[in-house]
PDB file of C-alpha atoms in Angstrom:
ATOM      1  CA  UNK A   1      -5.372  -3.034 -21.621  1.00 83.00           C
ATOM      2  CA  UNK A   2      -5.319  -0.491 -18.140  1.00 94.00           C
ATOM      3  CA  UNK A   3      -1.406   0.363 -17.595  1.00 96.00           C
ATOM      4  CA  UNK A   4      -1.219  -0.459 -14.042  1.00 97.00           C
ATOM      5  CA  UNK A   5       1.637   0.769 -11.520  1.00 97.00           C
ATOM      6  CA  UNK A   6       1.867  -0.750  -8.291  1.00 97.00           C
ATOM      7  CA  UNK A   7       3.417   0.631  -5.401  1.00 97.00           C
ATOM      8  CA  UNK A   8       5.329  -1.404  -2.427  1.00 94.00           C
ATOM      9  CA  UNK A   9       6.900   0.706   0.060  1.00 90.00           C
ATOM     10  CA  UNK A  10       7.904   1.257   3.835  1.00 80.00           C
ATOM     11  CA  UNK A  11      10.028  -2.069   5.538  1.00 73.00           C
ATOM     12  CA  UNK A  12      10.326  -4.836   3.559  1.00 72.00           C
ATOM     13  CA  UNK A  13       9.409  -7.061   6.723  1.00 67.00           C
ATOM     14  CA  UNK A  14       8.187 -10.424   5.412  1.00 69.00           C
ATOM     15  CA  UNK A  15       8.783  -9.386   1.472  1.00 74.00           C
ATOM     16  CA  UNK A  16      10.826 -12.631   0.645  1.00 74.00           C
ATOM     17  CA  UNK A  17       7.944 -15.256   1.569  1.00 77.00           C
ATOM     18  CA  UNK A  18       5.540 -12.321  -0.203  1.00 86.00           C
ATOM     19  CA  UNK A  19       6.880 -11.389  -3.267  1.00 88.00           C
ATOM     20  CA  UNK A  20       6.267 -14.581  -5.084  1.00 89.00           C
ATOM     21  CA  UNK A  21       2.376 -13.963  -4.092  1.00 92.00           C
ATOM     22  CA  UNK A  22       2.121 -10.663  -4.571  1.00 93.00           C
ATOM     23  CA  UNK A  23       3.853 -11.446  -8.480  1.00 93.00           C
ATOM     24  CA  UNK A  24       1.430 -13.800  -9.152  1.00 94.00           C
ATOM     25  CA  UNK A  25      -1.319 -12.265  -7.515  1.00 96.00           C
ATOM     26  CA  UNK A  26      -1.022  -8.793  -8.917  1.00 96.00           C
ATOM     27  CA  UNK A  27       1.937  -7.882 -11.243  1.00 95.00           C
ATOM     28  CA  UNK A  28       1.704 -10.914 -13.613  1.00 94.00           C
ATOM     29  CA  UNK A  29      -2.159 -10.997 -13.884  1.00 96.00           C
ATOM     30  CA  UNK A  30      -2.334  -6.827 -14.561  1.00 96.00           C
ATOM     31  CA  UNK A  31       0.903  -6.541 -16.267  1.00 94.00           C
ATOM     32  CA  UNK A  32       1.878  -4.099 -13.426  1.00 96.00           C
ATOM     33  CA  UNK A  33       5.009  -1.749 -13.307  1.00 95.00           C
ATOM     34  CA  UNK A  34       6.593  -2.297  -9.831  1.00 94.00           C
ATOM     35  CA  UNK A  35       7.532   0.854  -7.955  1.00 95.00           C
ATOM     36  CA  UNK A  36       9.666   0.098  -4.765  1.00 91.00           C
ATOM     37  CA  UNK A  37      10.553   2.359  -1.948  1.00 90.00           C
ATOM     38  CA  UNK A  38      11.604   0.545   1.006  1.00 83.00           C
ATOM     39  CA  UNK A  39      13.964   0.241   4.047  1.00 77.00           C
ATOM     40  CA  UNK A  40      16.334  -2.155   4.701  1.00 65.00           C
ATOM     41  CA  UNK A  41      14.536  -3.776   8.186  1.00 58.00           C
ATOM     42  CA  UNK A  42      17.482  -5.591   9.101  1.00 51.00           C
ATOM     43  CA  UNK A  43      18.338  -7.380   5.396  1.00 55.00           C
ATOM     44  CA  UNK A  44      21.899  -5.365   4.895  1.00 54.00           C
ATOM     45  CA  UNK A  45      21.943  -7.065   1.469  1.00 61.00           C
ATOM     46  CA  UNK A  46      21.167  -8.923  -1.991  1.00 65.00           C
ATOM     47  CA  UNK A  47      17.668  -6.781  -2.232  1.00 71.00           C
ATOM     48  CA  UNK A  48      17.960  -6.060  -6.081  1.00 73.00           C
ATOM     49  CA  UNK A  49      19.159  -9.395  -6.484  1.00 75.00           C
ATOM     50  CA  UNK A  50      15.876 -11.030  -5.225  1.00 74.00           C
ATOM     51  CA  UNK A  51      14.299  -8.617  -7.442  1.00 75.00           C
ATOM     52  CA  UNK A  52      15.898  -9.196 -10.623  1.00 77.00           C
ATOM     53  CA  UNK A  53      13.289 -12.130 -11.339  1.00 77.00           C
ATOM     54  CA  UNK A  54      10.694 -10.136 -11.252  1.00 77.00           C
ATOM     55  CA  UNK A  55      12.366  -7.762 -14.629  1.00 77.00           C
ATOM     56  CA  UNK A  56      10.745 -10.270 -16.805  1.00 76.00           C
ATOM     57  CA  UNK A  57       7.296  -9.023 -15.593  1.00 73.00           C
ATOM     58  CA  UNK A  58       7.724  -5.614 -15.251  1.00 75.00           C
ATOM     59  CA  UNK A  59       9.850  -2.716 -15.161  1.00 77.00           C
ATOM     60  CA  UNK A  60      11.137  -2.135 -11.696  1.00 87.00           C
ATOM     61  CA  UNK A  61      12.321   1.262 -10.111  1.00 90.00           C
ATOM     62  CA  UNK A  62      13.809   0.778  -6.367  1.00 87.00           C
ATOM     63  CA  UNK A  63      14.933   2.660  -4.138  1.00 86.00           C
ATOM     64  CA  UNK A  64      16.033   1.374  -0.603  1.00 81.00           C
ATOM     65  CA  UNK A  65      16.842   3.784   2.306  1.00 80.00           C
ATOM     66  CA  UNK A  66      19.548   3.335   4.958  1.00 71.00           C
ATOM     67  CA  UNK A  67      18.926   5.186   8.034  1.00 69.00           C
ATOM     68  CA  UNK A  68      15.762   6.832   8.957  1.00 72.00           C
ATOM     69  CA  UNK A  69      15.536  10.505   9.250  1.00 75.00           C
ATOM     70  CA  UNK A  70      14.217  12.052  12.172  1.00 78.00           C
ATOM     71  CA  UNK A  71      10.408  12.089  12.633  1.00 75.00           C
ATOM     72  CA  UNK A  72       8.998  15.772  12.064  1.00 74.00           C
ATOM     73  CA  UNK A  73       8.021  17.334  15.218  1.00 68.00           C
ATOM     74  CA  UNK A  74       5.022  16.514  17.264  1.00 71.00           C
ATOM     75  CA  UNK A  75       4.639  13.486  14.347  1.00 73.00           C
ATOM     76  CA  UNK A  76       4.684   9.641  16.494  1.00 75.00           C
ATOM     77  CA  UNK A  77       7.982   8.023  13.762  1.00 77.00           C
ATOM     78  CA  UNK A  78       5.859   5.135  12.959  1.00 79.00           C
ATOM     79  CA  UNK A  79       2.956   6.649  11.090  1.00 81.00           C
ATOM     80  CA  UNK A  80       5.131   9.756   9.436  1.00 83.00           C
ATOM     81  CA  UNK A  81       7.658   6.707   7.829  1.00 85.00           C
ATOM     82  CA  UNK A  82       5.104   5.157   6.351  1.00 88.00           C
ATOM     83  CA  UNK A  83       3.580   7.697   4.970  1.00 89.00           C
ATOM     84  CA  UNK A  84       7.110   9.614   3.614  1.00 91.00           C
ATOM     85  CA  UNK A  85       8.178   6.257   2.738  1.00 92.00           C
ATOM     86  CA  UNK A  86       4.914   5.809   0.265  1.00 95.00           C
ATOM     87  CA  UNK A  87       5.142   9.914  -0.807  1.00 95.00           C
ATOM     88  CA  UNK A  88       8.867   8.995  -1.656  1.00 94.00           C
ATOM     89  CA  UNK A  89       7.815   6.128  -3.076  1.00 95.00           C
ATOM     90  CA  UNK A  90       4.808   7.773  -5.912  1.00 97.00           C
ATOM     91  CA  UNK A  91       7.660  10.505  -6.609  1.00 96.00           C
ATOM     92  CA  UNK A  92       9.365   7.012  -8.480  1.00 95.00           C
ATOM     93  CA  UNK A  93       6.410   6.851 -10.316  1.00 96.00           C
ATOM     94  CA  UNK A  94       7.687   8.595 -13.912  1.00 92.00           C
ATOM     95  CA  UNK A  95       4.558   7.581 -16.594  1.00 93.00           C
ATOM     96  CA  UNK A  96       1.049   8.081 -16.262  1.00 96.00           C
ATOM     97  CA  UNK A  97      -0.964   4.754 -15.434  1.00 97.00           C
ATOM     98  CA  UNK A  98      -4.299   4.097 -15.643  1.00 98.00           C
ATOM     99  CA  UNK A  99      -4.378   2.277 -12.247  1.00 98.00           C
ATOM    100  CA  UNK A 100      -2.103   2.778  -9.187  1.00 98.00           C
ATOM    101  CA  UNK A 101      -2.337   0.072  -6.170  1.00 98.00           C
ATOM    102  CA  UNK A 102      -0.553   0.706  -3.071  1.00 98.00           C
ATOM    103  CA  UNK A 103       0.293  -2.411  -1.124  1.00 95.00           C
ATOM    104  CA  UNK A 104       2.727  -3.448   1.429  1.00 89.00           C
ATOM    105  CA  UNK A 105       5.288  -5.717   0.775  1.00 86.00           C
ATOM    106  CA  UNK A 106       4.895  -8.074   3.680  1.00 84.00           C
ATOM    107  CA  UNK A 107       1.431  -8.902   2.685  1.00 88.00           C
ATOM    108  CA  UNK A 108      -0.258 -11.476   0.554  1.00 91.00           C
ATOM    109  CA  UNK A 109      -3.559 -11.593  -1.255  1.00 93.00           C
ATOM    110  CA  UNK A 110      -5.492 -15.102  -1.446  1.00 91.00           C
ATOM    111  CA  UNK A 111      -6.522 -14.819  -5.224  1.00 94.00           C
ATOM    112  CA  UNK A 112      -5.570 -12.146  -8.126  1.00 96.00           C
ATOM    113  CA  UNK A 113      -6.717  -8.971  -8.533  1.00 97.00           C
ATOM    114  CA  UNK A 114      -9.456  -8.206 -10.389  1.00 96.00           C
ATOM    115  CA  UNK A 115      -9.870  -4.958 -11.725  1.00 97.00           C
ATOM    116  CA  UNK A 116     -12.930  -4.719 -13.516  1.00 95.00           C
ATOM    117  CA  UNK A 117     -14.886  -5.260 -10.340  1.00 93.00           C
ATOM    118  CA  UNK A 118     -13.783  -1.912  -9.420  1.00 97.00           C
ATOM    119  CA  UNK A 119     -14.153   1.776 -10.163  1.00 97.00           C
ATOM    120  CA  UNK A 120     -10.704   4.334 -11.180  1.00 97.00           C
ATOM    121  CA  UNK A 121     -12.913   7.334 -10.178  1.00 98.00           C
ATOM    122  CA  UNK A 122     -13.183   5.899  -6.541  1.00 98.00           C
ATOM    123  CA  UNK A 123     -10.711   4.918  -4.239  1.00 98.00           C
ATOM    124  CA  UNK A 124     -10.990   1.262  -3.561  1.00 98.00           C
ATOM    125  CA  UNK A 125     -10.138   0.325  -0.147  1.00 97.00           C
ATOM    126  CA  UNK A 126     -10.679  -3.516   1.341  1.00 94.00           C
ATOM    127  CA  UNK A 127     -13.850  -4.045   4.394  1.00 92.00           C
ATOM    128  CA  UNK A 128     -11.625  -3.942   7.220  1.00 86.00           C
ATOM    129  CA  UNK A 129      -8.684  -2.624   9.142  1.00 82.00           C
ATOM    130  CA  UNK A 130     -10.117   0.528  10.405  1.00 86.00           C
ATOM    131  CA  UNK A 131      -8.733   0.901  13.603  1.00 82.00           C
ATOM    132  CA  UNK A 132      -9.313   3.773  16.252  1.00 82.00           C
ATOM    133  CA  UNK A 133     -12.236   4.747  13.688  1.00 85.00           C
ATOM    134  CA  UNK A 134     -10.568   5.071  11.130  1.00 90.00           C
ATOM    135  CA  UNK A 135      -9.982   3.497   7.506  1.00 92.00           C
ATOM    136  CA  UNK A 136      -7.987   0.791   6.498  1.00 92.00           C
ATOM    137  CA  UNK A 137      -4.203   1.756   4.994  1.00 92.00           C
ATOM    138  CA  UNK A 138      -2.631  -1.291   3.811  1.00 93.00           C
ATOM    139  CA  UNK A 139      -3.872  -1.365   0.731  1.00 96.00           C
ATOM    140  CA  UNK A 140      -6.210   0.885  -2.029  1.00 98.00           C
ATOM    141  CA  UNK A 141      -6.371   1.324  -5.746  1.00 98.00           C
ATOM    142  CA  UNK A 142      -7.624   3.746  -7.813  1.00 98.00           C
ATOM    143  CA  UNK A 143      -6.265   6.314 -10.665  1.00 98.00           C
ATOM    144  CA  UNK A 144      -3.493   8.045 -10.809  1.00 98.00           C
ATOM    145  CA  UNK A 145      -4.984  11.697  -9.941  1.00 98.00           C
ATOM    146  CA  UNK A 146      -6.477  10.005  -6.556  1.00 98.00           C
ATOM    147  CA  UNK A 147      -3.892   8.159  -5.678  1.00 98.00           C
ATOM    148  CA  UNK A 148      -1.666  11.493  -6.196  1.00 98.00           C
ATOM    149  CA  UNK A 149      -4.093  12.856  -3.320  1.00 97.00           C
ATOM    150  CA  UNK A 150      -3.731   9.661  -1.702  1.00 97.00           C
ATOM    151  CA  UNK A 151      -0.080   9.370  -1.572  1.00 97.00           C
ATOM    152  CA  UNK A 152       0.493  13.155  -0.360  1.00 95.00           C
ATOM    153  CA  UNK A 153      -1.319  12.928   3.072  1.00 92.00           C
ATOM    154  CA  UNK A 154       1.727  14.435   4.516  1.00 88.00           C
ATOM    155  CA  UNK A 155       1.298  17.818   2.721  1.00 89.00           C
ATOM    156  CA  UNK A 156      -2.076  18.238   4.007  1.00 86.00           C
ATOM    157  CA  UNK A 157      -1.718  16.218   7.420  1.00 78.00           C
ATOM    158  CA  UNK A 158      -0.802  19.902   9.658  1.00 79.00           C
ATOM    159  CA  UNK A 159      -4.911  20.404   9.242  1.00 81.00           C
ATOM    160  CA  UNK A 160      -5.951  17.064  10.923  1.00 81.00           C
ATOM    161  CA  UNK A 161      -6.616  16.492  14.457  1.00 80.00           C
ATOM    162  CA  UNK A 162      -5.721  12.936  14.474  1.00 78.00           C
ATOM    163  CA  UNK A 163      -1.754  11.185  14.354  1.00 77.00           C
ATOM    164  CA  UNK A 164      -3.073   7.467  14.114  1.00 82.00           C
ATOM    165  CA  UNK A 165      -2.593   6.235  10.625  1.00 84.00           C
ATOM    166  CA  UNK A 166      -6.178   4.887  10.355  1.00 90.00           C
ATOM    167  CA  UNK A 167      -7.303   7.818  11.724  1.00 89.00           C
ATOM    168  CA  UNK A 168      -5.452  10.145   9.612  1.00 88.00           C
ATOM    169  CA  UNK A 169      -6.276   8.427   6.485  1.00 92.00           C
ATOM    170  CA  UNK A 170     -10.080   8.471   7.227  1.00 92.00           C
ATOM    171  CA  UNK A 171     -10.069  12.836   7.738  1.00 92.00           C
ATOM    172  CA  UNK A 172      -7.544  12.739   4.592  1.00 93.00           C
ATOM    173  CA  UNK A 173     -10.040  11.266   2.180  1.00 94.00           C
ATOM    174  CA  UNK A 174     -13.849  12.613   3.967  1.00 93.00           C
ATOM    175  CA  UNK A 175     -14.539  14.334   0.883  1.00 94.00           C
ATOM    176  CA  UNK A 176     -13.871  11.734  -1.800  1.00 96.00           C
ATOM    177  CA  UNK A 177     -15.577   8.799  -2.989  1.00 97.00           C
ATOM    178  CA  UNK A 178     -14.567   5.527  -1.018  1.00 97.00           C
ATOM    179  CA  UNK A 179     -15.870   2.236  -2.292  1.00 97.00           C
ATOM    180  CA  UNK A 180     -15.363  -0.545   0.335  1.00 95.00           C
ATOM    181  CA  UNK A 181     -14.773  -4.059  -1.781  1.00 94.00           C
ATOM    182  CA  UNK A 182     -13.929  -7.505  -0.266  1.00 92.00           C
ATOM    183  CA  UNK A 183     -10.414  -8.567  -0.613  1.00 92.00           C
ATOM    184  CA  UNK A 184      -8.781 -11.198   1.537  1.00 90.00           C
ATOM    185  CA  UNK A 185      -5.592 -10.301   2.658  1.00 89.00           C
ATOM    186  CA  UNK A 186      -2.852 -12.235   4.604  1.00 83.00           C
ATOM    187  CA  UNK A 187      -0.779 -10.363   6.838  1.00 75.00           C
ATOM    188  CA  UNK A 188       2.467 -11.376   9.091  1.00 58.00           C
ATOM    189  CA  UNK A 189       1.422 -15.205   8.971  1.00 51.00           C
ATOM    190  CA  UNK A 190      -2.190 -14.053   9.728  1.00 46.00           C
ATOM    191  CA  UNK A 191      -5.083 -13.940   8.100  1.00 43.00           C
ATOM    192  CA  UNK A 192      -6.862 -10.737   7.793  1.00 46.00           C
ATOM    193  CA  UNK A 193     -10.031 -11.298   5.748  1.00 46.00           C
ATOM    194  CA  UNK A 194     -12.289  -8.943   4.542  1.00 42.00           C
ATOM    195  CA  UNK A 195     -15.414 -11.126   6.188  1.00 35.00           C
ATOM    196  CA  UNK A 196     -14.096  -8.642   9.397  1.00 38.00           C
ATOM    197  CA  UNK A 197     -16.908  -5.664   8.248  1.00 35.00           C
ATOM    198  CA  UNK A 198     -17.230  -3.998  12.260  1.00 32.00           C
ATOM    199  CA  UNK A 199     -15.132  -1.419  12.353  1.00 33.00           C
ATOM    200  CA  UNK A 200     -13.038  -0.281  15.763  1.00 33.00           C
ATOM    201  CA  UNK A 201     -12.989  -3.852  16.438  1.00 33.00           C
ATOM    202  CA  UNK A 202      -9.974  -6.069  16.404  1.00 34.00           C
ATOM    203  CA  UNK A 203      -9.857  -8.471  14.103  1.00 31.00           C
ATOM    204  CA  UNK A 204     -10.876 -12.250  14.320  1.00 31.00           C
ATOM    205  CA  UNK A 205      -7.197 -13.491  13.434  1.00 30.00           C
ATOM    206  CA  UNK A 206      -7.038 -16.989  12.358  1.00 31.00           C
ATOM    207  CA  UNK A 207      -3.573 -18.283  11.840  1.00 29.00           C
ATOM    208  CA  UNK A 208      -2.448 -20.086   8.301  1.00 23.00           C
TER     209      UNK A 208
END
């Protein structure tokens, strides 16, 4: 069987109506070791207690920041979080896995993960999401060399034009191998499915 880490980081948001899914969804099924780096977003407390449950799944490593640092300079704070938060968050990672996802924690999928539809050598990334032009970030799989590459944007990110996420993702991985997959995805009470293939559109949001 594929050792398979999974990787949840940036504000926990939505996490308590999500965890339950994303448990049965993708650590149960895959037998996934949970990596966690995340910020408080207003819940002060109790975080590793509503984790605890999930021990008897997998091993967990968290890590939960206070305050944020500054932003580095000419960097918009949303989209150079995220992407420390997820850098910090692969630096937990302390075995070599066969598979690494990176998810969000205030996000849902609407069946488990399946695996063997998809390639390690490729970095699997759900039909949808690409705003500005660019390519989908909340979620992509693939081995644990790519998603080293993947998960370091911010050491390469001084030689891209762009400061949107999307965008930034898309000129961060031009020169690999992308395979888009269908994967239906819920998102802040919405649904976000991967039926939505037009890119630099907004997508069709229909509410749960």
């Amino acid at each position: 069987m594929s050792k398979v880490a999974l990787l949840l980081s940036g504000r926990l948001g939505e996490y308590e109506d999500c965890i339950s899914n994303i448990t049965s969804n993708i650590i149960e099924p895959l037998n996934a070791d949970l990596y966690m780096y995340v910020s408080q977003g207003g819940k002060k407390d109790g975080i590793k207690e509503d984790m605890e449950p999930l021990k008897k799944y997998s091993p967990i490593k968290l890590e939960i920041e206070g305050d944020e640092p500054p932003a580095a300079v000419g960097f918009p704070p949303s989209p150079y979080h995220m992407h420390r938060k997820l850098q910090a968050c692969f630096n937990l990672v302390d075995k070599q896995y066969d598979w690494i996802i990176k998810f969000r924690p205030d996000c849902k999928l609407a069946e488990p993960l399946d695996l063997s539809k998809l390639n390690p050598e490729e970095y699997n990334i759900p039909i949808g999401g690409d705003w500005c032009g660019g390519i989908g970030d909340i979620f992509c799989a693939s081995n644990h060399s790519n998603m080293k590459y993947y998960c370091n944007l911010l050491e390469y990110v001084k030689d891209y034009s762009s400061r949107h996420p999307e965008s930034m993702l898309k000129e961060h991985l031009h020169s690999v191998d992308i395979n888009r997959f269908e994967l239906d995805i819920l998102l802040r009470k919405f649904y976000y499915g991967s039926i939505h293939k037009v890119c630099d559109r907004k997508y069709n949001v229909q509410g749960l």
